[in-house]
Amino acid sequence: MKRKAWLLIPVLVAALAAPSPASAARIDNPPPDYVTARHEVTPLAQGLTLTNFQRLYPYGWVNGWLLTADLSQSTLTSDVITAPGLTEREPVLDMAAREGAVAAINGDFFALGGSGIALGTVVKRGQYLQSPQPSWPNGVVVGTDRIGRLATVALEGTVTTPYGSHRLTVVNTPVVPEGGLGIFTPLWTKDRPWAMGDAQEGREVVVQAGRVVSVSGRVTNVPVPADGFILVGTNEAARFLDPLKPGDPVEVSYRPSPAVAWAIGGQNYLVRDGAVVPDLDNTSRRPRSAVGFSADGRRMYLLVIEGDSSRSAGATLAEMAAFMKSFGAANALELDGGGSSTIVARRPGEPLTVLNLPASAQRPVPNGIGLFAQPGSGRAQHLRIDGEARVFSGLSRTFTVTAFDEQYEPVAVQQVQWGAKGPGVIGSDGRYTAADAPGSRVTITAAAHGLTTELQVRILGRVARIEPQASGGLTLLDAAGSTFTVVGYDADGYRALIDPRDLTVEYDPSLVRVEPEGDGLRAVPVATGSGYITVSVQGHRAVIPFVSGTRSTLLASLGQTALWMFERHPEQVTGWVAPSQGPGGDRATALYYTFAPAEGNRAAYLQAVAPIVLPGRPDRIGLWVQGDGQGAWLRATLQDAAGNSYTLDLAPRVDWTGWRYVEAAVPGGVTYPVSLHRIYPVETDAQRSYSGMLVFADLTVKTALPMPDAPAAEVPGPDAILNPGVPAGPESWSFAVLAALPDVAPEESVKAALEADPRFFLVGPGLRSQVREILARLGAAAVPVYEMAPPARYFDAGGVRFILLGTEQGGLRATAFHQWEGLDALLEVTSRAGSIRRVVVVGGQSPLRFRDAREGQLLQERLTAFEDRSGKAAAYLGAGGAAPGVTRVEGVPYIDAGTPRVPVIFTVDPTADSLWLRMGR
């Protein structure tokens, strides 16, 4: 009977429920927008959740973070968060921590140079703090009714003097409009050189404690009094201020109209009244931030999309709008993006931290949107069991319990009662010891404070090999030593940490001390030297080499000023290099610099005229620095022999005067020798302008003592798929894999494969017609031939479903993205298909070697999840590879057929359990 393949384009469940080998179907659903790799929702407080999602799109990965806030929740409030002054900037993490927020994102766009203020309206705690720039009208508000809206806020204000009253035009803006009257409050902490703009007439009035202190016809550099304000009027408004003289009383009152709880500005509206705004840019992907509200305004969405990295491609404005609408926003506004995009949160049991990967170091910004939770009761309302939910047969796992109150703030746990439902036992200390029952599930229960929680734990097989997470050995350069964990694998490739209390650890106590710490071990140096730490469990052992102590080499380079020159970024930075003296009176080099106002980061480089080659294979580089107390970020740049550049952080802030030794580790993976190119201070705050001088002396490199050679690791024997050891059952059948045909005598390869009486051939892209012609000449035209190329297909044979994927471009996405949706749908239907007992996914390229390693990992996760939910076995057959091989990952064997121009015969044994697929020649 002729077997037909089904197209693997998105599948209808009804159509796939019971496919007949003789039938064929075509499903022409549109290709998917994306594939979800991760979607995790974490509660942060009553009415507030955090969602992290990772998606694969045809154009790459997107990683996003979403805060969803129920604005009607009485214990949750929202507000604008700001730097201490409107003309100052601060990282969102510092801003949120200082104001007590449990979560926050960055806010409005701002001027990188000049005043540095945000461009839009700022209302905080109901107080009108700042007027928008004329070209920046868009914004959002949350009213006193806790309803969020797209809206602009007007200013209602009056200035009253003994000579009359005048409408207040603007609050804290760099330029007062012509004919307008503006106020500068103590939140304006910079000069005001542009306040009168191009007006022909102007007045500045300084008011302190309610009375005029001075009047001027020009803008002065007098700072705003802490207990007062400064009025600036132009043209007609200047004439209103003319009569004022020192000592006159002045009153100012102003408020937002309508009254709101808070307001903030942004650039483009993304969604309005439930519809995506038309004509948004759909070409430029970058990091983005946005704020939005549900149709009733009672739910707020704060979204950050990462970008500018392989981790995440970013989003266009149109894509950002689609994101916001899909999450439930009926109205949404674009906030500042790029390097400003930042989201922070306090996850349960953790400190407030930055969640996204900013495009650069945390950029200081003027404002953001914060979420605030009322303090909890301190009484436990939630329990969580902590610890890896896997354990090897015969080994143990120590679990702990964390308690939280209703606001997810940690609560001290007084006493825990542990229980285990399933094979194994658990002690009163939370240490569970698994029985020898591979594949079993155990329910660990914990009771405390009148609450009970549970965790499902999987028992793996016995340990088949172990792997210390200490690549290259341990370099113990300081008294704290170094930590490492030991990972084990069972025979099916399932991976788990090994509890340190299950390990036998051997070492020389005169050189090192090894002690348990959390899920791993800490090695602490006792004396200078080198040696080995041996760990073993269930008959398997691994050896970790270590070395403690370094050899320091002092270089004379910084004492030779002629080897250095001054460089800068940008051109507004000025400076020079000069000889100086080190801490011991020896020669040193001084760097004089001035950070004048400029946009973005500024740097003054002590640049090597020619790269300073560092001797040996240094692990650390250090030097003595005479500080100037200006607080610049001190960095250095190395270049390795492969031409790669590395930036080292020597000190986060030069906040000292006098001499201090600083050093940094040379990054791992460099190609020696390495060279020093520059040492430099960096100023990231565009608002700060100053001059300074740093003196550098005694360049030192520290090289670890030689690492001893590591003994050869355990080499597992050949996998049973390659070396079964027992014959296949009488009902076994075979199929042939031929990824390529030899250039000479291709017919002989096909003929050799036919000797195994294969039910079908699996062939590489473009070979189907040629192989079918050869089979016809050999009298075997009835043998089906399936091609591993898009459009991907699947077919059933002997209770096994074969899914053929096109991967010749290095993965599914690069070859034909629509295959992902078909694969997901087909695996779901197959998990419920009674006639299908096993699945073989076939592709030219193994996911272990996909060009995009994350996509390969995603495919691995899909196959493992299929096995877990269906109880059916899966395997991945890679038609290529340099040599035959099998790698088992999380229960799934990944098979390389190898030698692609030679036919490979696979045998399916329907009566076998674990050894149901084997490879021969």
CSV table of C-alpha atoms in Angstrom, one decimal, residues 250-443:
chain,number,residue,atom,x,y,z
A,250,VAL,CA,4.4,87.6,46.6
A,251,GLU,CA,2.0,84.7,46.6
A,252,VAL,CA,1.8,82.0,44.0
A,253,SER,CA,-0.9,79.3,43.8
A,254,TYR,CA,-1.3,76.6,41.1
A,255,ARG,CA,-2.7,73.2,40.6
A,256,PRO,CA,-3.4,70.7,37.8
A,257,SER,CA,-6.7,70.9,36.0
A,258,PRO,CA,-8.5,68.6,36.3
A,259,ALA,CA,-7.2,67.4,39.6
A,260,VAL,CA,-5.3,64.2,39.2
A,261,ALA,CA,-3.2,61.8,41.4
A,262,TRP,CA,-0.4,61.8,38.9
A,263,ALA,CA,0.5,62.6,35.3
A,264,ILE,CA,3.5,61.9,33.1
A,265,GLY,CA,4.4,62.6,29.4
A,266,GLY,CA,5.4,60.4,26.5
A,267,GLN,CA,5.8,60.5,22.8
A,268,ASN,CA,3.5,58.5,20.5
A,269,TYR,CA,0.1,57.2,21.4
A,270,LEU,CA,0.2,53.5,20.5
A,271,VAL,CA,-3.4,52.4,21.2
A,272,ARG,CA,-6.5,54.6,21.4
A,273,ASP,CA,-10.0,53.4,22.2
A,274,GLY,CA,-9.1,49.8,21.7
A,275,ALA,CA,-7.5,50.3,18.2
A,276,VAL,CA,-3.8,50.4,17.3
A,277,VAL,CA,-3.0,53.9,16.1
A,278,PRO,CA,-2.4,53.8,12.4
A,279,ASP,CA,0.9,54.6,10.6
A,280,LEU,CA,3.2,53.8,13.5
A,281,ASP,CA,6.8,53.1,12.5
A,282,ASN,CA,7.3,49.4,11.8
A,283,THR,CA,10.9,49.3,10.7
A,284,SER,CA,13.2,50.2,13.6
A,285,ARG,CA,13.4,47.6,16.4
A,286,ARG,CA,15.0,48.7,19.6
A,287,PRO,CA,14.4,48.5,23.4
A,288,ARG,CA,11.0,50.0,24.2
A,289,SER,CA,8.8,51.0,27.2
A,290,ALA,CA,5.1,51.8,27.3
A,291,VAL,CA,2.2,52.5,29.7
A,292,GLY,CA,-1.4,51.6,29.0
A,293,PHE,CA,-4.8,51.1,30.6
A,294,SER,CA,-7.7,48.8,30.2
A,295,ALA,CA,-10.9,50.1,28.6
A,296,ASP,CA,-12.4,51.0,32.0
A,297,GLY,CA,-9.1,52.5,33.2
A,298,ARG,CA,-8.9,50.3,36.3
A,299,ARG,CA,-6.0,48.1,35.1
A,300,MET,CA,-2.6,49.6,34.2
A,301,TYR,CA,0.0,47.9,32.1
A,302,LEU,CA,3.7,48.8,32.2
A,303,LEU,CA,5.7,47.0,29.5
A,304,VAL,CA,9.4,46.9,28.7
A,305,ILE,CA,10.8,45.0,25.6
A,306,GLU,CA,14.5,44.3,25.7
A,307,GLY,CA,16.5,44.9,22.5
A,308,ASP,CA,19.9,45.5,20.9
A,309,SER,CA,21.2,42.1,21.8
A,310,SER,CA,21.0,38.4,20.7
A,311,ARG,CA,18.8,37.9,23.8
A,312,SER,CA,16.1,40.1,22.3
A,313,ALA,CA,15.6,41.9,19.0
A,314,GLY,CA,13.5,44.7,20.4
A,315,ALA,CA,10.2,46.0,19.0
A,316,THR,CA,9.0,48.6,16.5
A,317,LEU,CA,6.4,51.1,17.5
A,318,ALA,CA,3.7,49.2,15.6
A,319,GLU,CA,4.8,45.9,17.3
A,320,MET,CA,4.8,47.7,20.7
A,321,ALA,CA,1.2,48.8,20.1
A,322,ALA,CA,0.3,45.2,19.2
A,323,PHE,CA,1.9,44.0,22.4
A,324,MET,CA,0.0,46.4,24.5
A,325,LYS,CA,-3.3,45.7,22.9
A,326,SER,CA,-2.8,41.9,23.2
A,327,PHE,CA,-2.2,42.2,26.9
A,328,GLY,CA,-5.5,44.2,27.4
A,329,ALA,CA,-4.6,47.8,26.9
A,330,ALA,CA,-7.3,49.8,25.2
A,331,ASN,CA,-5.2,52.9,25.5
A,332,ALA,CA,-1.4,53.1,25.5
A,333,LEU,CA,1.5,55.6,25.3
A,334,GLU,CA,5.1,55.2,24.3
A,335,LEU,CA,7.6,56.0,27.0
A,336,ASP,CA,11.3,56.6,26.6
A,337,GLY,CA,13.2,53.6,25.1
A,338,GLY,CA,16.6,52.6,24.0
A,339,GLY,CA,19.2,52.7,26.8
A,340,SER,CA,16.6,54.3,29.1
A,341,SER,CA,14.2,51.2,29.1
A,342,THR,CA,14.4,49.8,32.6
A,343,ILE,CA,12.1,47.8,34.7
A,344,VAL,CA,12.7,46.9,38.4
A,345,ALA,CA,10.7,44.8,40.8
A,346,ARG,CA,10.9,43.2,44.2
A,347,ARG,CA,10.0,39.5,43.6
A,348,PRO,CA,8.8,37.5,46.6
A,349,GLY,CA,11.7,36.9,48.9
A,350,GLU,CA,14.2,38.9,46.8
A,351,PRO,CA,15.4,42.5,46.9
A,352,LEU,CA,14.4,45.2,44.4
A,353,THR,CA,16.4,44.5,41.3
A,354,VAL,CA,16.7,45.4,37.6
A,355,LEU,CA,14.9,42.7,35.6
A,356,ASN,CA,15.7,43.5,32.0
A,357,LEU,CA,19.0,43.6,30.3
A,358,PRO,CA,19.5,47.4,29.6
A,359,ALA,CA,21.0,48.3,26.2
A,360,SER,CA,23.9,49.8,28.2
A,361,ALA,CA,24.7,50.3,31.9
A,362,GLN,CA,21.7,51.6,33.8
A,363,ARG,CA,21.0,55.0,32.3
A,364,PRO,CA,20.1,57.8,34.8
A,365,VAL,CA,16.7,59.2,33.9
A,366,PRO,CA,14.6,62.0,35.3
A,367,ASN,CA,11.4,60.1,36.2
A,368,GLY,CA,9.5,56.9,36.0
A,369,ILE,CA,6.3,55.2,37.1
A,370,GLY,CA,6.3,53.5,40.4
A,371,LEU,CA,3.9,51.0,42.2
A,372,PHE,CA,3.7,51.0,46.0
A,373,ALA,CA,2.2,48.4,48.2
A,374,GLN,CA,1.0,49.1,51.8
A,375,PRO,CA,3.0,47.2,54.4
A,376,GLY,CA,1.7,43.7,55.0
A,377,SER,CA,0.4,42.3,58.2
A,378,GLY,CA,3.5,40.2,58.9
A,379,ARG,CA,1.3,37.1,59.2
A,380,ALA,CA,2.0,34.2,56.9
A,381,GLN,CA,-0.5,33.9,54.0
A,382,HIS,CA,1.5,32.0,51.4
A,383,LEU,CA,4.1,29.2,51.6
A,384,ARG,CA,6.7,28.2,49.0
A,385,ILE,CA,8.9,25.2,49.0
A,386,ASP,CA,12.4,26.0,47.7
A,387,GLY,CA,14.7,23.4,46.2
A,388,GLU,CA,15.2,21.7,42.8
A,389,ALA,CA,12.3,19.5,42.0
A,390,ARG,CA,14.4,16.6,40.9
A,391,VAL,CA,16.5,14.0,42.7
A,392,PHE,CA,18.4,10.9,41.7
A,393,SER,CA,17.4,7.5,42.9
A,394,GLY,CA,19.1,6.8,46.2
A,395,LEU,CA,20.2,10.4,46.7
A,396,SER,CA,18.7,13.3,48.6
A,397,ARG,CA,17.5,16.8,48.2
A,398,THR,CA,17.2,19.4,51.1
A,399,PHE,CA,14.1,21.5,50.8
A,400,THR,CA,13.4,24.7,52.7
A,401,VAL,CA,10.2,26.8,53.1
A,402,THR,CA,9.7,30.5,52.7
A,403,ALA,CA,6.6,32.2,54.0
A,404,PHE,CA,5.1,35.5,52.8
A,405,ASP,CA,2.3,37.7,54.0
A,406,GLU,CA,-0.5,39.0,51.8
A,407,GLN,CA,1.9,41.6,50.3
A,408,TYR,CA,4.5,38.9,49.5
A,409,GLU,CA,6.9,40.2,52.1
A,410,PRO,CA,8.9,37.5,53.8
A,411,VAL,CA,7.7,36.2,57.2
A,412,ALA,CA,10.0,34.2,59.5
A,413,VAL,CA,9.1,30.5,59.5
A,414,GLN,CA,8.8,29.1,63.0
A,415,GLN,CA,8.3,25.4,62.6
A,416,VAL,CA,7.7,23.2,59.5
A,417,GLN,CA,6.1,19.8,59.3
A,418,TRP,CA,7.3,17.9,56.3
A,419,GLY,CA,5.7,15.0,54.5
A,420,ALA,CA,6.3,12.9,51.4
A,421,LYS,CA,3.7,11.1,49.4
A,422,GLY,CA,5.5,8.6,47.2
A,423,PRO,CA,8.7,6.5,47.2
A,424,GLY,CA,11.3,7.8,49.7
A,425,VAL,CA,11.4,9.5,53.1
A,426,ILE,CA,11.8,13.0,54.3
A,427,GLY,CA,13.2,14.1,57.6
A,428,SER,CA,12.2,16.9,60.0
A,429,ASP,CA,15.0,19.0,58.5
A,430,GLY,CA,13.4,18.9,55.0
A,431,ARG,CA,16.0,16.5,53.7
A,432,TYR,CA,14.3,14.0,51.3
A,433,THR,CA,15.9,10.8,50.3
A,434,ALA,CA,14.6,9.2,47.2
A,435,ALA,CA,13.9,5.5,46.7
A,436,ASP,CA,15.3,3.6,43.8
A,437,ALA,CA,12.2,4.3,41.6
A,438,PRO,CA,13.2,6.1,38.4
A,439,GLY,CA,10.3,8.0,36.7
A,440,SER,CA,8.2,8.1,39.9
A,441,ARG,CA,6.7,11.4,41.1
A,442,VAL,CA,6.7,12.4,44.8
A,443,THR,CA,4.6,15.1,46.4
